Short mmCIF file of N, CA and C in Angstrom, two decimals:
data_model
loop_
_atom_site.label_atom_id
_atom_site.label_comp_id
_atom_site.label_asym_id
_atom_site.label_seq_id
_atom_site.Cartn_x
_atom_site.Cartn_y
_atom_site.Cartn_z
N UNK G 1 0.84 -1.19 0.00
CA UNK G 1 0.00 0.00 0.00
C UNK G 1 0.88 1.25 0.00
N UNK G 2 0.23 2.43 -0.57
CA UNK G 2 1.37 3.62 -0.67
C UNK G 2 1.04 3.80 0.33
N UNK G 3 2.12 4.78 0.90
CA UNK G 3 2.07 5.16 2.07
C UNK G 3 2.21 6.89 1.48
N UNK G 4 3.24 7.29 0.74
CA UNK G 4 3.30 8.69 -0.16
C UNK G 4 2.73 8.77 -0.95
N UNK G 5 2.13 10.12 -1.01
CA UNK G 5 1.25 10.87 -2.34
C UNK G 5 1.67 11.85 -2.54
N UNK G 6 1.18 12.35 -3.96
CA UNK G 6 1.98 13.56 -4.29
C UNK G 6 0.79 14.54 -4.01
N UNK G 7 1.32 15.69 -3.73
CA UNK G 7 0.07 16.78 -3.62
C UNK G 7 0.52 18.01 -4.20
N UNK G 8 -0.81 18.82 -4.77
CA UNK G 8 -0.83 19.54 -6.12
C UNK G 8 -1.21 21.04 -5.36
N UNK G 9 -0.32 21.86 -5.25
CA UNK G 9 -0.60 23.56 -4.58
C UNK G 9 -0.59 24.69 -5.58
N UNK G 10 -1.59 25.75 -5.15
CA UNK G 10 -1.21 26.84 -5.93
C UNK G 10 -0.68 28.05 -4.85
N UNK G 11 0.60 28.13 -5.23
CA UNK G 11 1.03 29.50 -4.16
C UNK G 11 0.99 31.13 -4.89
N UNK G 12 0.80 32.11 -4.24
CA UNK G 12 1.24 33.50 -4.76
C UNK G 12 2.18 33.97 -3.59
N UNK G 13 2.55 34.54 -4.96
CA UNK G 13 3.94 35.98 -4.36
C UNK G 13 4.25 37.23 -4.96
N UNK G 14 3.87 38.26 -4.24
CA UNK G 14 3.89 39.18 -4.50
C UNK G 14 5.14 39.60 -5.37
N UNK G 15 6.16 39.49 -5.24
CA UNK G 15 7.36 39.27 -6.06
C UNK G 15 7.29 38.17 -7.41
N UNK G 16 7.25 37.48 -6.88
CA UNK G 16 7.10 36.42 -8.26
C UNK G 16 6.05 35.72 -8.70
N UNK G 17 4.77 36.29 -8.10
CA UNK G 17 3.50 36.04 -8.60
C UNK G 17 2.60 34.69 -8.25
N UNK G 18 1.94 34.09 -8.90
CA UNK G 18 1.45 32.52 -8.47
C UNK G 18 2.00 31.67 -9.52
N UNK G 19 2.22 30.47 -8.72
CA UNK G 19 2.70 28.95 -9.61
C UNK G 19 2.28 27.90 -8.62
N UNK G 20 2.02 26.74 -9.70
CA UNK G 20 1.68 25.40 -8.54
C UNK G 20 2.90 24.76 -8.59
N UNK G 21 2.75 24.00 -7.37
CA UNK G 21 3.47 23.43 -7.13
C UNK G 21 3.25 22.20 -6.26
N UNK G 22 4.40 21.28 -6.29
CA UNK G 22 4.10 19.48 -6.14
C UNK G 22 4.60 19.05 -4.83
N UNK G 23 3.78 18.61 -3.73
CA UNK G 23 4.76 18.14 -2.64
C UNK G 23 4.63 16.81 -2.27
N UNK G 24 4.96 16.21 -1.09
CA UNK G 24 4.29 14.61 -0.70
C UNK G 24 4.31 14.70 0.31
N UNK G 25 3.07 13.53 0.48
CA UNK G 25 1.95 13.66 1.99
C UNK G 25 2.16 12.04 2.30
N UNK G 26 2.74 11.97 3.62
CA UNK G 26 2.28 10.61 4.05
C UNK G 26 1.06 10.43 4.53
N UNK G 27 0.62 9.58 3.77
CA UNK G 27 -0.81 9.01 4.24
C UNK G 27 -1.00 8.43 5.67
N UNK G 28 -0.22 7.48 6.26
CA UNK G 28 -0.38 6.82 7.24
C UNK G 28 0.42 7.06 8.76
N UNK G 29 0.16 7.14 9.57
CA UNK G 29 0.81 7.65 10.68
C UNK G 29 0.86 9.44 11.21
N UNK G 30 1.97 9.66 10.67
CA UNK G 30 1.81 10.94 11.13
C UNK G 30 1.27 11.85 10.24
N UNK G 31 0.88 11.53 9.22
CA UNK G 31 0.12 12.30 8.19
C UNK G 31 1.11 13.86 7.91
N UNK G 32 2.17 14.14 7.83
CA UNK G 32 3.16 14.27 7.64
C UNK G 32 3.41 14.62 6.01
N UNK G 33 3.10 16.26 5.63
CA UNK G 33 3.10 16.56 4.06
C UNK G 33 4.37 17.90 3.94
N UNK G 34 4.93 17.56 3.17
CA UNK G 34 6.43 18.50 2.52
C UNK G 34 5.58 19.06 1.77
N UNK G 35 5.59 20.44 1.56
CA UNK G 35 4.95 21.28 0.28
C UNK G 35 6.05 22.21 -0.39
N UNK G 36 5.63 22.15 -1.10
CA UNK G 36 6.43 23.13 -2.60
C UNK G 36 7.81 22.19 -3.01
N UNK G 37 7.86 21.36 -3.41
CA UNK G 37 9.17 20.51 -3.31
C UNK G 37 9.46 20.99 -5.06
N UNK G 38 8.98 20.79 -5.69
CA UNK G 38 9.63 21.19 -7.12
C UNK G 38 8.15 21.27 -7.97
N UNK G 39 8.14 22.23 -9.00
CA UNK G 39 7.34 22.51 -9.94
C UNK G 39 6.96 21.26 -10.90
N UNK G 40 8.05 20.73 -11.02
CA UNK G 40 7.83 19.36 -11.85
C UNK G 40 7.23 18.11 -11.67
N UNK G 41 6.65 17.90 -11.97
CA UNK G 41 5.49 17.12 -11.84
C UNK G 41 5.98 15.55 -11.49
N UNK G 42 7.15 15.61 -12.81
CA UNK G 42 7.58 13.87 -12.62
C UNK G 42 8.73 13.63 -11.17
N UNK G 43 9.42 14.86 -11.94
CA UNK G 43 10.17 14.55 -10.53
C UNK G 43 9.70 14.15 -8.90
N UNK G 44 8.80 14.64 -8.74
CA UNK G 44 8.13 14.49 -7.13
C UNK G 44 7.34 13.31 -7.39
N UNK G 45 6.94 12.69 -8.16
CA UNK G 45 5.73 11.49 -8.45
C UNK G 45 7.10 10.48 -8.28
N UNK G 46 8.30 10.56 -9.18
CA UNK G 46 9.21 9.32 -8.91
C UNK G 46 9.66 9.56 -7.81
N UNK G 47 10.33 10.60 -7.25
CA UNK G 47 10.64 10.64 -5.76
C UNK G 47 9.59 9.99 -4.58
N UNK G 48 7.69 10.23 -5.09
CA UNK G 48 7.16 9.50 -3.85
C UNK G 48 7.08 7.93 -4.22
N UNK G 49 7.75 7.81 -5.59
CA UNK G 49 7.22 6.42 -5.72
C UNK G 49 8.40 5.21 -5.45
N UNK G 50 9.91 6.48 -5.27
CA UNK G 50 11.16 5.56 -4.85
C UNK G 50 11.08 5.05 -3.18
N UNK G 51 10.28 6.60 -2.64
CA UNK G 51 9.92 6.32 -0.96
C UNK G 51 8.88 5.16 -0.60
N UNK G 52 8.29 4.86 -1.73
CA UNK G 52 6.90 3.86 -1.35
C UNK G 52 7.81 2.52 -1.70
N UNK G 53 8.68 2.17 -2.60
CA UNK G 53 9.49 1.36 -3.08
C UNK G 53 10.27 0.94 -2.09
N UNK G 54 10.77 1.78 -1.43
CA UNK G 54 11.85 1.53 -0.56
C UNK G 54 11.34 1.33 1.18
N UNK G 55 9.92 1.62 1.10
CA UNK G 55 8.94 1.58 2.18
C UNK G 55 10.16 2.62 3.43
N UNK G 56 10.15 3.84 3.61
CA UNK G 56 10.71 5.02 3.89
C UNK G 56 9.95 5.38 5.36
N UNK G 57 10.69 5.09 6.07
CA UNK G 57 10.16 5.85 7.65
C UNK G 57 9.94 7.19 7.50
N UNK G 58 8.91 8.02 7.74
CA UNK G 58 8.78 9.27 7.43
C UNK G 58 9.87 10.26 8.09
N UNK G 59 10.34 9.79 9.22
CA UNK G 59 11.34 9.97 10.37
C UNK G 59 12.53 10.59 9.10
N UNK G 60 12.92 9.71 8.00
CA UNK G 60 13.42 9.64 6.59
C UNK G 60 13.66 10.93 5.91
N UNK G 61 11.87 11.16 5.68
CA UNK G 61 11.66 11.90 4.69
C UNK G 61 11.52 12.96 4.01
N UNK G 62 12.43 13.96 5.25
CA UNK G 62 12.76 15.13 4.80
C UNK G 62 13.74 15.20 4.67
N UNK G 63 15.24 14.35 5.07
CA UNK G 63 16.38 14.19 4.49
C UNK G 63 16.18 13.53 3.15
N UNK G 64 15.47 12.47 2.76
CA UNK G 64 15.47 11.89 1.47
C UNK G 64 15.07 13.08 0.61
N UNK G 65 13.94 14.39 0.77
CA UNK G 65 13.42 14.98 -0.39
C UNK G 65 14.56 16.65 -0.20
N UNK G 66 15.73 16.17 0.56
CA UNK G 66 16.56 17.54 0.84
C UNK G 66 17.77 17.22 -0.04
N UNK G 67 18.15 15.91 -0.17
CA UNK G 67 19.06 15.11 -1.02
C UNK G 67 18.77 15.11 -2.19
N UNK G 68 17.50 14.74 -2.98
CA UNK G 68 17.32 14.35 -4.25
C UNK G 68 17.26 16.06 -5.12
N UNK G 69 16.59 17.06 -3.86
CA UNK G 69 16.84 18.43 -5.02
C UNK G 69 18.14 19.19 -4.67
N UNK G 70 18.98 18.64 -4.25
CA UNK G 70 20.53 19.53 -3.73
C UNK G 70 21.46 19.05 -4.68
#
């Protein structure tokens, strides 16, 4: 079962206006969601789908999504 989903935001900024953007939400436990992680769509869908793959302690999963965009 997934445990990560990707989730779909629209932000504004007065400076740089509005854009959506892609984050991931653990479903189970601590319900536990990263927002604005990258504009790109695929990138964050394979990133939640390497964490569901690899079954990822959420404890994890803000070093795993600080690594993959650095």
């Amino acid at each position: 079962m997934e445990k990560y989903i990707v989730t779909k935001e629209k932000f504004e900024y007065p400076d740089i206006g509005s854009y959506e953007s892609y984050g991931i939400k653990r479903m189970n436990g601590s319900n536990l969601t990263l927002q604005d992680i990258s504009a790109d769509q695929a990138f964050v869908s394979h990133l939640a789908h390497e964490m569901n793959e690899g079954e990822v302690d959420d404890i994890h999963m803000f070093d795993i999504v600080i690594d993959a965009i650095s």
